Each structure stands twice: as structure tokens, then as C-alpha cells.
Coordinates of C-alpha atoms and ligand atoms in Angstrom, one line a residue:
M1 CA 90.7 85.1 89.9
S2 CA 87.3 84.6 91.5
R3 CA 85.8 87.2 93.9
K4 CA 85.9 84.6 96.6
V5 CA 89.6 84.0 96.4
A6 CA 90.2 87.7 96.4
L7 CA 88.0 88.2 99.4
L8 CA 89.8 85.5 101.3
L9 CA 93.1 87.1 100.5
A10 CA 91.9 90.4 101.7
L11 CA 90.6 88.8 104.9
S12 CA 93.7 87.0 105.7
L13 CA 95.5 90.3 105.6
L14 CA 93.1 92.1 107.8
L15 CA 93.6 89.3 110.3
L16 CA 97.3 89.9 110.2
G17 CA 96.5 93.5 111.2
R18 CA 99.5 95.0 109.6
E19 CA 99.6 98.7 108.7
F20 CA 101.5 97.8 105.5
A21 CA 100.4 94.7 103.5
P22 CA 103.4 92.3 103.5
N23 CA 105.5 91.9 100.4
S24 CA 104.5 88.2 100.2
S25 CA 100.9 89.3 99.5
C26 CA 101.9 90.9 96.2
K27 CA 103.5 87.7 94.9
E28 CA 100.3 86.0 93.7
C29 CA 99.4 88.6 91.1
H30 CA 102.8 90.3 90.5
P31 CA 105.1 87.3 90.4
L32 CA 107.7 88.8 88.1
I33 CA 108.0 92.1 89.9
W34 CA 108.1 90.2 93.2
K35 CA 110.9 88.0 92.0
E36 CA 113.0 90.9 90.7
Y37 CA 112.5 92.8 94.0
Q38 CA 114.0 89.9 95.9
T39 CA 117.3 90.6 94.1
S40 CA 117.2 94.3 94.9
M41 CA 118.7 96.2 97.8
H42 CA 115.2 97.4 98.7
G43 CA 114.3 93.8 99.2
N44 CA 117.6 93.3 101.2
S45 CA 118.0 96.6 103.1
T46 CA 117.3 95.1 106.5
I47 CA 119.9 94.6 109.2
F48 CA 119.3 90.9 108.9
K49 CA 119.9 90.7 105.2
D50 CA 122.6 93.3 104.5
P51 CA 125.9 92.5 106.3
I52 CA 127.5 95.9 105.3
H53 CA 124.6 97.8 106.8
R54 CA 124.8 95.6 109.9
A55 CA 128.5 96.1 110.4
V56 CA 128.3 99.9 110.1
W57 CA 125.3 99.9 112.5
E58 CA 127.2 97.9 115.1
K59 CA 130.0 100.5 115.2
N60 CA 127.6 103.4 115.3
P61 CA 127.3 104.9 118.9
A62 CA 123.5 104.8 118.6
S63 CA 123.6 101.0 118.6
K64 CA 124.7 101.0 122.3
K65 CA 121.4 102.8 123.1
G66 CA 119.4 100.5 120.9
A67 CA 118.3 103.6 118.9
Y68 CA 118.0 102.0 115.5
T69 CA 117.4 105.3 113.7
C70 CA 118.3 103.6 110.4
A71 CA 114.8 102.0 110.3
K72 CA 113.4 105.2 108.9
C73 CA 114.8 104.3 105.6
H74 CA 116.1 100.7 105.9
T75 CA 113.0 99.1 107.5
P76 CA 110.3 101.8 107.2
A77 CA 107.3 99.4 107.4
A78 CA 108.2 98.1 110.9
D79 CA 105.1 98.1 113.0
N80 CA 107.0 99.5 116.0
L81 CA 109.0 102.1 114.0
K82 CA 108.8 104.8 116.8
E83 CA 110.1 102.5 119.5
L84 CA 112.7 101.0 117.2
I85 CA 114.1 104.5 116.5
A86 CA 114.1 105.7 120.1
P87 CA 117.0 105.3 122.5
N88 CA 115.3 102.7 124.8
G89 CA 117.4 99.6 124.3
I90 CA 115.0 98.0 121.9
G91 CA 117.1 96.9 119.0
P92 CA 116.1 95.2 115.7
D93 CA 114.1 92.0 116.2
P94 CA 114.7 89.2 113.6
D95 CA 111.4 87.5 114.7
N96 CA 109.3 90.5 113.8
P97 CA 108.0 89.9 110.3
T98 CA 107.4 93.6 109.6
Q99 CA 111.1 94.2 110.2
N100 CA 112.0 91.7 107.5
D101 CA 110.3 93.4 104.6
G102 CA 113.0 96.1 103.9
V103 CA 111.8 99.0 101.7
A104 CA 108.4 97.3 101.4
C105 CA 106.3 97.3 98.3
A106 CA 103.2 98.7 100.1
Y107 CA 105.3 101.3 101.9
C108 CA 106.8 102.7 98.6
H109 CA 103.5 102.6 96.8
R110 CA 101.8 104.6 99.6
I111 CA 104.3 107.5 99.4
E112 CA 101.9 110.4 98.9
G113 CA 104.4 113.2 99.2
I114 CA 107.8 114.2 100.4
K115 CA 108.6 116.7 103.2
I116 CA 112.0 118.4 102.9
G117 CA 114.1 118.0 106.1
E118 CA 117.4 119.4 107.3
K119 CA 119.2 116.1 108.1
S120 CA 117.1 114.1 105.7
N121 CA 113.7 114.2 104.0
Y122 CA 110.5 112.5 105.2
N123 CA 108.0 110.4 103.3
I124 CA 104.3 111.3 103.8
I125 CA 102.4 108.1 103.8
S126 CA 98.8 108.0 102.6
A127 CA 96.2 106.8 105.1
H128 CA 94.6 104.4 102.6
Q129 CA 96.1 101.1 103.6
R130 CA 95.0 99.4 100.3
R131 CA 95.3 102.2 97.7
Y132 CA 98.5 102.1 95.8
F133 CA 100.1 104.9 93.7
G134 CA 101.3 104.0 90.3
A135 CA 102.2 105.6 87.0
R136 CA 100.2 103.6 84.5
E137 CA 97.2 105.5 83.2
D138 CA 95.7 102.6 81.3
H139 CA 95.7 100.2 84.3
I140 CA 92.9 97.6 84.7
E141 CA 91.2 97.2 88.1
S142 CA 92.8 95.1 90.8
P143 CA 90.7 92.8 93.0
F144 CA 93.1 93.4 95.9
H145 CA 93.7 97.1 96.0
E146 CA 92.7 100.4 94.6
I147 CA 95.0 102.2 92.2
N148 CA 95.7 105.9 92.1
S149 CA 97.7 107.1 89.1
S150 CA 97.6 110.8 89.6
N151 CA 100.4 111.3 92.1
P152 CA 103.0 113.6 90.5
N153 CA 105.9 112.0 92.5
F154 CA 105.2 108.7 90.7
L155 CA 104.5 110.4 87.3
N156 CA 107.8 112.3 87.3
G157 CA 109.9 109.6 89.0
N158 CA 110.8 111.6 92.1
V159 CA 109.2 109.3 94.7
C160 CA 112.8 108.3 95.7
M161 CA 113.7 111.6 97.2
G162 CA 112.3 110.9 100.6
C163 CA 115.2 108.6 101.3
H164 CA 117.8 109.3 98.7
S165 CA 118.0 113.1 98.6
H166 CA 120.5 113.6 101.3
K167 CA 121.6 112.4 104.7
K168 CA 123.5 114.7 107.0
N169 CA 125.3 113.8 110.2
K170 CA 125.1 115.9 113.5
F171 CA 127.8 118.3 112.2
G172 CA 125.7 119.1 109.1
L173 CA 128.0 117.2 106.8
N174 CA 126.3 115.6 103.9
V175 CA 127.2 111.9 104.2
C176 CA 125.4 110.5 101.2
S177 CA 123.4 112.4 98.6
T178 CA 122.0 112.3 95.1
N179 CA 121.1 115.9 95.5
E180 CA 123.9 117.8 97.2
H181 CA 123.4 121.1 95.5
G182 CA 119.8 120.7 94.5
E183 CA 121.0 119.8 91.1
I184 CA 118.6 116.9 90.6
E185 CA 115.2 118.7 90.6
N186 CA 114.0 117.1 87.4
A187 CA 116.2 114.0 87.0
N188 CA 114.0 111.0 86.7
C189 CA 115.5 108.3 88.9
V190 CA 113.0 105.8 87.6
S191 CA 114.0 106.1 83.9
C192 CA 117.5 104.7 84.7
H193 CA 117.0 102.5 87.8
M194 CA 113.6 101.0 86.8
P195 CA 113.6 100.7 83.0
Q196 CA 110.8 98.9 81.2
V197 CA 111.8 95.2 80.8
E198 CA 110.1 92.2 79.3
G199 CA 107.2 90.5 81.0
S200 CA 103.8 91.5 82.3
V201 CA 102.9 93.8 85.1
S202 CA 100.5 91.2 86.6
N203 CA 99.2 87.8 85.7
L204 CA 95.7 89.2 85.3
K205 CA 96.4 91.0 82.0
E206 CA 99.1 90.2 79.5
R207 CA 101.4 93.2 78.8
P208 CA 104.7 93.2 76.9
T209 CA 106.7 95.1 79.6
H210 CA 106.8 96.3 83.2
A211 CA 108.9 98.6 85.3
F212 CA 112.0 96.7 86.5
H213 CA 111.9 96.1 90.3
G214 CA 115.5 94.8 90.7
F215 CA 116.5 98.4 91.1
A216 CA 119.7 98.4 89.1
G217 CA 122.6 99.8 91.3
A218 CA 126.0 99.2 92.6
H219 CA 125.1 95.8 94.1
A220 CA 123.1 94.3 91.4
H221 CA 122.0 94.6 87.7
W222 CA 124.7 97.3 87.0
D223 CA 124.8 96.0 83.4
L224 CA 121.5 98.0 82.9
L225 CA 123.4 101.2 83.8
K226 CA 126.7 101.0 82.1
R227 CA 125.6 102.9 79.1
Y228 CA 125.4 106.1 81.2
I229 CA 129.2 106.4 81.3
D230 CA 131.1 106.5 78.1
I231 CA 134.8 105.6 78.0
E232 CA 136.5 107.6 75.2
F233 CA 139.9 107.2 73.6
M234 CA 141.9 110.0 72.0
P235 CA 145.4 109.1 70.6
H236 CA 147.8 111.8 69.7
L237 CA 151.5 112.1 68.7
K238 CA 153.1 112.0 72.1
G239 CA 150.6 109.7 74.0
F240 CA 146.9 109.4 74.4
E241 CA 144.0 110.5 76.5
I242 CA 141.1 108.6 78.1
A243 CA 137.9 110.3 79.1
L244 CA 135.2 109.1 81.4
N245 CA 132.1 110.9 80.3
S246 CA 129.2 110.6 82.8
K247 CA 125.6 111.2 81.9
I248 CA 124.5 110.5 85.5
P249 CA 122.8 113.4 87.3
H250 CA 124.5 112.3 90.5
A251 CA 128.1 111.2 91.4
F252 CA 129.1 107.8 90.0
L253 CA 129.1 106.3 93.5
L254 CA 127.3 107.8 96.4
H255 CA 127.9 105.9 99.6
P256 CA 131.1 106.9 101.4
A257 CA 132.1 103.3 101.9
R258 CA 132.7 102.8 98.1
V259 CA 135.8 103.1 96.1
A260 CA 136.0 103.1 92.3
F261 CA 139.0 102.5 90.1
M262 CA 140.0 102.8 86.5
K263 CA 142.8 100.7 85.0
V264 CA 144.5 101.6 81.8
Q265 CA 146.7 99.0 80.0
V266 CA 148.5 99.1 76.7
L267 CA 149.1 95.7 75.1
R268 CA 151.7 95.3 72.3
D269 CA 152.1 91.9 70.7
G270 CA 150.1 90.4 73.5
K271 CA 152.4 91.8 76.2
T272 CA 151.5 94.6 78.7
I273 CA 153.9 97.4 78.0
F274 CA 152.1 100.1 80.1
E275 CA 149.8 100.0 83.1
K276 CA 148.3 102.7 85.3
G277 CA 145.6 102.8 87.8
E278 CA 143.4 105.7 89.0
T279 CA 141.3 105.8 92.2
L280 CA 138.0 107.6 92.4
V281 CA 136.9 108.1 95.9
R282 CA 135.2 110.4 98.4
V283 CA 136.7 110.3 101.8
L284 CA 135.0 111.9 104.9
G285 CA 136.9 112.9 108.0
A286 CA 138.0 115.6 110.4
D287 CA 141.3 117.5 110.7
G288 CA 142.4 116.1 107.3
K289 CA 142.1 112.5 108.5
P290 CA 139.5 109.9 107.6
T291 CA 136.8 109.1 110.3
P292 CA 133.6 107.1 110.4
P293 CA 130.7 109.1 108.8
W294 CA 129.1 110.0 112.2
L295 CA 132.4 111.8 113.3
A296 CA 133.2 113.5 110.0
R297 CA 133.2 117.3 109.7
E298 CA 134.6 117.7 106.2
V299 CA 135.3 116.0 102.9
V300 CA 139.0 115.1 103.2
K301 CA 139.4 114.0 99.6
D302 CA 137.1 113.8 96.6
T303 CA 138.2 112.4 93.3
M304 CA 134.8 110.7 92.6
L305 CA 133.4 111.2 89.1
K306 CA 130.8 113.9 89.6
A307 CA 127.4 114.4 88.2
N308 CA 127.6 114.9 84.4
E309 CA 131.4 115.3 84.6
K310 CA 133.7 114.5 81.7
R311 CA 137.1 113.7 83.3
I312 CA 140.1 113.5 81.1
F313 CA 143.2 111.4 82.0
K314 CA 146.4 112.1 80.1
Y315 CA 149.1 109.4 79.5
D316 CA 152.5 110.1 77.8
Q317 CA 153.0 106.5 76.6
R318 CA 153.6 106.7 72.8
L319 CA 151.4 104.3 70.9
E320 CA 152.2 102.2 67.7
R321 CA 149.9 100.8 65.1
G322 CA 148.2 97.7 66.4
D323 CA 148.6 98.6 70.1
Q324 CA 145.5 97.7 72.2
V325 CA 144.4 100.1 74.9
V326 CA 142.3 98.3 77.5
V327 CA 140.3 100.5 79.9
T328 CA 138.5 99.0 82.9
L329 CA 136.2 101.0 85.1
G330 CA 135.1 99.2 88.3
Y331 CA 134.5 99.6 92.0
R332 CA 134.4 97.9 95.4
L333 CA 131.3 98.3 97.6
V334 CA 133.6 98.7 100.7
K335 CA 137.1 100.0 100.7
P336 CA 139.2 97.0 101.8
P337 CA 140.9 98.7 104.8
L338 CA 137.4 99.8 106.0
A339 CA 136.0 96.3 105.6
K340 CA 138.8 95.0 107.8
K341 CA 138.1 97.7 110.4
L342 CA 134.4 96.9 110.4
G343 CA 135.0 93.1 110.5
I344 CA 133.1 92.5 107.2
E345 CA 134.3 89.1 105.9
E346 CA 131.8 88.6 103.1
E347 CA 133.7 88.4 99.9
F348 CA 131.1 90.4 97.8
A349 CA 131.8 93.5 99.9
T350 CA 135.4 94.0 98.7
K351 CA 135.7 92.0 95.5
P352 CA 136.0 94.3 92.4
T353 CA 133.0 94.7 90.2
I354 CA 133.9 95.4 86.6
F355 CA 131.3 98.0 85.6
K356 CA 132.6 98.6 82.1
R357 CA 135.6 97.6 79.9
E358 CA 136.6 98.9 76.5
V359 CA 139.3 97.8 74.2
F360 CA 140.6 100.4 71.6
T361 CA 143.0 99.3 68.9
L362 CA 145.2 101.8 67.2
P363 CA 144.6 101.6 63.4
Ligands
LIG401 C1 117.5 109.1 105.2 C2 117.4 107.7 104.9 C3 118.5 106.8 105.5 C4 118.8 106.6 106.9 C5 118.1 107.3 108.1 C6 119.8 105.6 106.9 N1 120.2 105.2 105.7 FE1 121.7 103.9 105.2 N2 121.2 104.1 103.2 C7 120.2 104.9 102.7 C8 120.2 104.9 101.3 C9 119.3 105.6 100.4 C10 121.3 104.0 100.9 C11 121.8 103.6 99.6 C12 122.9 104.5 99.2 C13 123.7 104.1 98.1 O1 123.8 102.9 97.8 O2 124.4 105.0 97.5 C14 121.9 103.5 102.2 C15 122.9 102.6 102.3 C16 123.6 102.3 103.5 C17 124.8 101.5 103.5 C18 125.5 100.8 102.4 C19 125.0 99.4 102.4 C20 125.5 98.5 101.3 O3 125.1 97.3 101.3 O4 126.4 98.9 100.6 C21 125.1 101.4 104.9 C22 126.3 100.7 105.4 C23 124.2 102.2 105.6 N3 123.2 102.7 104.7 C24 124.2 102.3 107.0 C25 123.2 103.0 107.7 C26 123.2 103.1 109.1 C27 124.1 102.3 110.0 C28 122.1 103.9 109.4 C29 121.6 104.2 110.8 C30 122.5 104.7 111.8 C31 121.5 104.3 108.2 N4 122.2 103.8 107.1 C32 120.4 105.2 108.1 C33 119.4 105.7 103.4 C34 119.4 105.9 104.8
LIG402 C1 94.6 89.8 93.4 C2 95.6 90.3 92.5 C3 96.6 91.4 93.0 C4 97.3 91.4 94.2 C5 97.3 90.4 95.3 C6 98.1 92.7 94.1 N1 97.8 93.3 93.0 FE1 98.7 95.1 92.4 N2 97.6 95.0 90.6 C7 96.7 94.0 90.3 C8 96.2 94.3 88.9 C9 95.3 93.4 88.1 C10 96.8 95.5 88.5 C11 96.6 96.2 87.2 C12 97.6 95.7 86.2 C13 97.4 96.2 84.8 O1 96.8 97.2 84.6 O2 98.0 95.6 83.9 C14 97.7 95.9 89.6 C15 98.4 97.1 89.6 C16 99.3 97.5 90.6 C17 100.1 98.7 90.6 C18 100.2 99.6 89.4 C19 99.4 100.8 89.4 C20 99.6 101.7 88.2 O3 98.7 102.5 87.9 O4 100.7 101.7 87.7 C21 100.7 98.8 91.7 C22 101.6 99.9 92.2 C23 100.4 97.6 92.5 N3 99.5 96.8 91.8 C24 100.9 97.3 93.7 C25 100.6 96.1 94.4 C26 101.2 95.8 95.7 C27 102.2 96.7 96.4 C28 100.7 94.6 96.1 C29 101.0 93.9 97.4 C30 100.9 94.6 98.6 C31 99.8 94.2 95.1 N4 99.7 95.1 94.1 C32 99.0 93.0 95.1 C33 96.4 92.9 91.0 C34 96.9 92.6 92.3
LIG403 C1 111.9 104.2 102.2 C2 113.2 104.7 101.7 C3 113.6 104.5 100.3 C4 112.9 104.9 99.1 C5 111.5 105.6 99.1 C6 113.7 104.5 98.0 N1 114.8 103.9 98.4 FE1 116.3 103.2 97.3 N2 117.3 102.5 98.9 C7 116.9 102.7 100.2 C8 117.9 102.1 101.1 C9 117.8 102.1 102.6 C10 118.8 101.5 100.3 C11 120.1 100.8 100.7 C12 119.8 99.4 101.1 C13 121.1 98.7 101.5 O1 122.1 98.7 100.8 O2 121.0 98.1 102.6 C14 118.4 101.7 98.9 C15 119.1 101.3 97.8 C16 118.8 101.6 96.5 C17 119.6 101.2 95.3 C18 120.7 100.2 95.3 C19 122.0 100.9 95.5 C20 123.2 99.9 95.5 O3 124.2 100.2 96.2 O4 123.1 98.9 94.8 C21 119.0 101.8 94.2 C22 119.5 101.7 92.8 C23 117.9 102.6 94.7 N3 117.8 102.5 96.1 C24 117.1 103.3 93.9 C25 115.9 103.9 94.3 C26 114.9 104.5 93.4 C27 115.1 104.6 92.0 C28 113.8 104.9 94.2 C29 112.6 105.5 93.8 C30 111.8 104.8 92.8 C31 114.2 104.5 95.6 N4 115.4 103.9 95.6 C32 113.3 104.8 96.7 C33 115.8 103.4 100.6 C34 114.8 103.9 99.8
LIG404 C1 120.9 108.8 83.6 C2 120.7 107.7 84.4 C3 120.6 107.8 85.9 C4 119.7 108.6 86.6 C5 118.6 109.6 86.0 C6 119.8 108.4 88.0 N1 120.8 107.4 88.2 FE1 121.4 106.6 89.9 N2 122.9 105.6 89.0 C7 123.2 105.6 87.6 C8 124.4 104.9 87.4 C9 125.0 104.7 86.0 C10 124.9 104.5 88.6 C11 126.2 103.7 88.9 C12 125.8 102.2 88.9 C13 126.7 101.4 89.7 O1 127.2 101.7 90.7 O2 126.9 100.2 89.2 C14 123.9 104.9 89.6 C15 124.0 104.6 91.0 C16 123.1 104.9 91.9 C17 123.0 104.4 93.3 C18 124.1 103.5 93.9 C19 125.2 104.4 94.4 C20 126.1 103.7 95.4 O3 127.1 104.3 95.8 O4 125.8 102.5 95.8 C21 121.9 104.9 93.8 C22 121.5 104.7 95.3 C23 121.2 105.7 92.8 N3 121.9 105.7 91.7 C24 120.0 106.4 93.0 C25 119.5 107.3 92.2 C26 118.4 108.2 92.5 C27 117.7 108.3 93.8 C28 118.1 108.9 91.3 C29 117.1 110.1 91.1 C30 117.4 111.2 92.0 C31 119.1 108.5 90.3 N4 119.9 107.5 90.9 C32 119.1 109.0 89.0 C33 122.3 106.2 86.7 C34 121.3 107.1 86.9
LIG405 C1 111.3 102.0 96.1 C2 110.0 102.1 95.8 C3 109.3 100.9 95.2 C4 109.2 99.7 95.7 C5 109.9 99.2 97.0 C6 108.3 98.9 94.9 N1 107.9 99.7 93.9 FE1 106.6 99.1 92.5 N2 106.9 100.9 91.4 C7 107.6 101.9 91.9 C8 107.6 103.0 91.0 C9 108.3 104.4 91.1 C10 106.8 102.6 89.9 C11 106.4 103.3 88.6 C12 107.4 102.9 87.5 C13 107.3 103.8 86.3 O1 106.9 104.9 86.3 O2 107.6 103.2 85.2 C14 106.4 101.2 90.2 C15 105.5 100.4 89.5 C16 104.9 99.3 89.9 C17 103.9 98.5 89.2 C18 103.4 98.9 87.8 C19 104.4 98.4 86.8 C20 104.2 99.0 85.4 O3 105.1 98.8 84.6 O4 103.2 99.7 85.2 C21 103.5 97.5 90.0 C22 102.5 96.4 89.6 C23 104.3 97.5 91.2 N3 105.2 98.6 91.1 C24 104.3 96.6 92.2 C25 105.3 96.5 93.2 C26 105.4 95.3 94.0 C27 104.6 94.1 94.0 C28 106.5 95.6 94.8 C29 107.2 94.7 95.8 C30 107.5 93.3 95.3 C31 107.0 96.9 94.5 N4 106.2 97.4 93.5 C32 108.0 97.6 95.1 C33 108.3 102.0 93.1 C34 108.4 100.9 94.0

């Protein structure tokens, strides 16, 4: 690209006068990363693009006061972040382009450090509008921005902890956490959620791979993550055992809206002769009953597969030679009764996602 084009680009941005360069300005040189990002929940975290987030927000008492406190993590590049969060009746504005960028490229790449907070952590954003942190030591120069590849949070993959560490409600209950007991100190989120995939980092230099920006997770690209849970089969004389062996440093699912399931079937001569289901779920509530997260004072029930847990399920169905045992591990983003209560009609919210399926045949 010529200097002139680069200069023009830079100028057009200055004219827009935004604190964070818009996502669209990265597209020209990082087309692959930009495209992946559009499929990620970071690209779709806004109230306008995520119907599950919107439905929960509308039920939250803060919404009546227009205090969109969610912006801190769901729309952190909003140019009126302070007003947006305050209880002043100003709610989210679909016509504000800075509120449409989600967890924006430039925001994430300006996270200089992380401040530990009681209810949730905070990101410390660097003052250099056009200097981005990265992890590649052998980078070439960019005509659009400076590059700093000596930020330890990027090098050790912990840049995520400003938003993902924990989130407590007003009663101090941890609503959603990758880090409930400080267990995750050295777990590199990037290695699993942003693996190197084919295609170049930019179109200014050919490279074989780049860090995946579709952010594999419960909504999308889970196929990249299924190898982190093994399904194991152990037949014995009186029956058999199935083990779910997790290598994840956090619980299988994190958000309290989710519900996971495991289905075990035994097929003999093509017919199902045995079937059993298990539910893996974490329910928040008070006085032993489920409540919305902002009213919850305790964990009412927790059968979710925990960090690094190996859970064994025993079945007393006797098996014969040739029997097939089919194990399906899956989940729904929103528990169906909750979706109904929240008025979420989008099918993707409640339809089962098959995370992993294994078929074992008795020799
Ligand atoms: C401290 C950062 C933070 C704040 C503040 C925050 N969230 Fe979130 N939110 C997250 C993260 C991180 C996730 C992804 C969690 C996951 O998928 O396990 C998330 C996911 C969600 C989801 C699931 C969305 C989906 O598509 O499945 C809902 C619903 C949600 N948040 C609602 C809210 C609401 C409503 C507010 C404001 C009242 C809020 N959040 C404030 C960090 C935050
Ligand atoms: C005019 C072209 C151009 C534009 C526009 C551009 N970049 Fe880059 N960027 C580059 C080049 C070239 C590299 C170095 C690639 C390499 O070494 O292979 C790079 C590298 C990076 C890196 C990697 C740093 C590292 O050391 O790992 C990050 C992060 C980055 N850009 C973020 C962004 C973001 C965010 C935007 C949009 C706000 C953006 N870039 C827009 C050209 C551009
Ligand atoms: C500025 C806050 C912020 C930062 C920093 C951040 N995230 Fe997120 N992340 C979110 C929010 C908010 C959501 C939920 C969006 C939604 O569902 O509406 C989310 C969603 C996700 C999801 C999708 C979960 C699902 O249900 O599909 C994954 C995976 C994820 N983040 C991984 C990461 C990783 C890895 C990092 C660090 C490289 C990171 N995040 C950094 C705010 C952040
Ligand atoms: C060893 C691999 C591994 C590491 C390391 C890892 N994760 Fe995960 N993560 C997974 C797997 C597997 C899932 C389940 C995928 C699914 O829901 O489809 C998952 C799910 C998630 C989800 C979605 C949960 C939900 O309820 O929607 C978020 C958000 C997430 N991880 C964030 C992180 C963050 C932040 C870190 C670093 C602190 C991290 N992960 C470290 C493998 C990993
Ligand atoms: C949630 C935080 C987050 C968001 C949002 C994000 N990135 Fe990144 N990005 C990272 C991290 C972390 C790395 C370093 C990955 C690694 O260590 O392999 C990275 C790496 C990169 C690289 C270097 C890739 C490589 O393989 O060397 C480029 C270029 C880049 N990002 C551009 C972008 C652009 C453009 C967007 C928006 C379309 C974006 N990023 C959105 C966290 C983010």
C-alpha cells in the first residue's frame, strides 16, 4: 500500500474523532481476522446483535433507570460509556456507531493491564490511540498503527481476565466466572480459544497461520474445543461406566443461563434397549429456589462439570458382544423454561448443540 493511501486512511479516522478506531478500519489489511471476528460473540456482544443479552437486560431492574452497566464489558468502546452506565435514563442507542462495535478490535488491543476488582475486574486502557499490543515478536511494521509486543498480558494469554475473571451481584454471589477460586492463574485462554489457523495475519505479508478471531465458544466454532473433553467407556461384568474427562481449567459451561446434558443409549441389533439422560447445570437462587442472577444469594444446585474434573457415571445395564453404546454430550444456551420466561423466541437459544458424540462397540 502506498504511503498516500495510508495517510488518507489515517486522516479519515482522525476526522471521525473516535477514541477507538472502528472495527471497519481493520478490515482492509486484516480481512481474514475481520471476517472471523464477525462470527464471534465479541463481534456480536451488543444489545442490538445479541437477543439473549437483550432479553436479560430488559428484565434487569437497572434497565428501568437506563443504567446500562453491561456496557463496561458488552460495549466497552462506546464514546459515551460513562453516561451510558449511569442511572440517568440514557439507554443504548442503535444509531451510535461506537455502540455497535461490541468488544472492539482496538479496545482489546489497547488493554495495557488489568485491575482486580471486588465485583468484577477492570481493564486499564493505554493512552496511545493507535498503538496496538500483540504477541508476535517478528512482526513487520504497519502503515496504520504502531505495534507493541512486550505486554505480558498478551504474551501469557491473560488479556481476557478484565472481563472474564468473575462477575458478582450485589449480594457478593459469583454469577459467572472462569476464576472462582483463583484456580486459573496460569491458564492460557488464548491457546484454546484463539488457536493458530490457516491464513495470513495481514495482506501485507504472507504468513502460513494467524490467531483465530472467531473466539471458539458455546455459540460458535465449538468443534475447535471438543478435544478438551474426553468421553471414556469402561465395560464390566454387571454393566458399564462412562466418564467425562475435562481438561478445561474452568467449568464446562459458565453462564448461569446454560444447561448441558449427556445422553447414553445402548443399541442392540439396531434397536435402542437402554437410554438414560443426565443434566449438568448450575442453578442460582435464594431460599433454595431459582431466581434471576441479580436476586440470587446462593448456588441452589450445581451439577456442572467442573474445572479439570473427571466425572464417572455408572449404569447397571448388562452389555453383550456387538452392543453399541452411544454417548452424546451437548447443551442449550438458555434453559427452555428460562427462555420462555424471558420471552426469547429465537430458535438458536434453546435448540440443542451437540458438542461431542462417541460410539463404543463391545468387542
Ligand atoms: C464484568 C464484565 C461483564 C459485565 C459488566 C456484564 N457482562 Fe454479560 N457477559 C460477560 C461475559 C464475559 C460473558 C460471556 C460469558 C459466557 O459465555 O460464559 C457474558 C455473557 C452474557 C450473557 C449470555 C449471552 C449469550 O448470548 O448467551 C448474558 C445474557 C449477559 N451477559 C447479560 C448481561 C447483562 C444484562 C449485563 C448488565 C446488567 C451484563 N451481562 C454485564 C461479561 C459481562
Ligand atoms: C494499512 C494496513 C493496516 C491496517 C488498516 C491495520 N493494520 Fe494491524 N497490522 C498491519 C501489519 C502490516 C501488521 C504486521 C503483520 C505481520 O507482521 O505479519 C499488523 C499487525 C497487527 C497486530 C499484531 C501485532 C503483533 O505483534 O502481534 C495487531 C494486534 C493489529 N495489527 C491490530 C490492528 C487493528 C486492531 C486494526 C484496526 C483498528 C488494524 N490492525 C489495522 C497493517 C494494518
Ligand atoms: C472487554 C471485555 C472482554 C474481553 C477483554 C474479553 N471478552 Fe470474551 N466476551 C466478552 C463478552 C461481553 C462476551 C459475551 C458476549 C455475548 O454473548 O453477548 C464474551 C464472549 C466470549 C466467548 C464466547 C462465549 C460463548 O458463549 O460462545 C469466548 C470464547 C470469549 N469471550 C473468550 C475470550 C478470550 C479468549 C478473551 C481474551 C483473549 C476474551 N474473551 C476477552 C467480553 C470480553
Ligand atoms: C484447555 C482449553 C481451554 C482453556 C485453557 C480455556 N478454555 Fe474456555 N472453554 C474451553 C472449552 C472446551 C469450552 C466449552 C466449549 C463450548 O461450550 O462449546 C470453553 C468455554 C468457554 C466459554 C463459554 C462458556 C459459556 O457458558 O458460554 C468462555 C466464555 C470461555 N471458555 C472463556 C475462557 C477464558 C476467559 C479462559 C482463560 C481464563 C479460558 N476459557 C480457558 C476450553 C478452554
Ligand atoms: C477479546 C480481545 C481481542 C479482540 C476483540 C481482537 N483481538 Fe486481535 N488478538 C487478541 C490476542 C489475545 C492476540 C494474540 C494471539 C496470540 O497470542 O496468538 C491477537 C492477535 C491479533 C493479531 C496478530 C495475529 C497473529 O497471529 O500474530 C492481529 C493482526 C489482530 N489480533 C487483529 C485484530 C483485529 C483486526 C480485530 C478485530 C476484527 C481483533 N484483533 C480483535 C485479542 C483480541
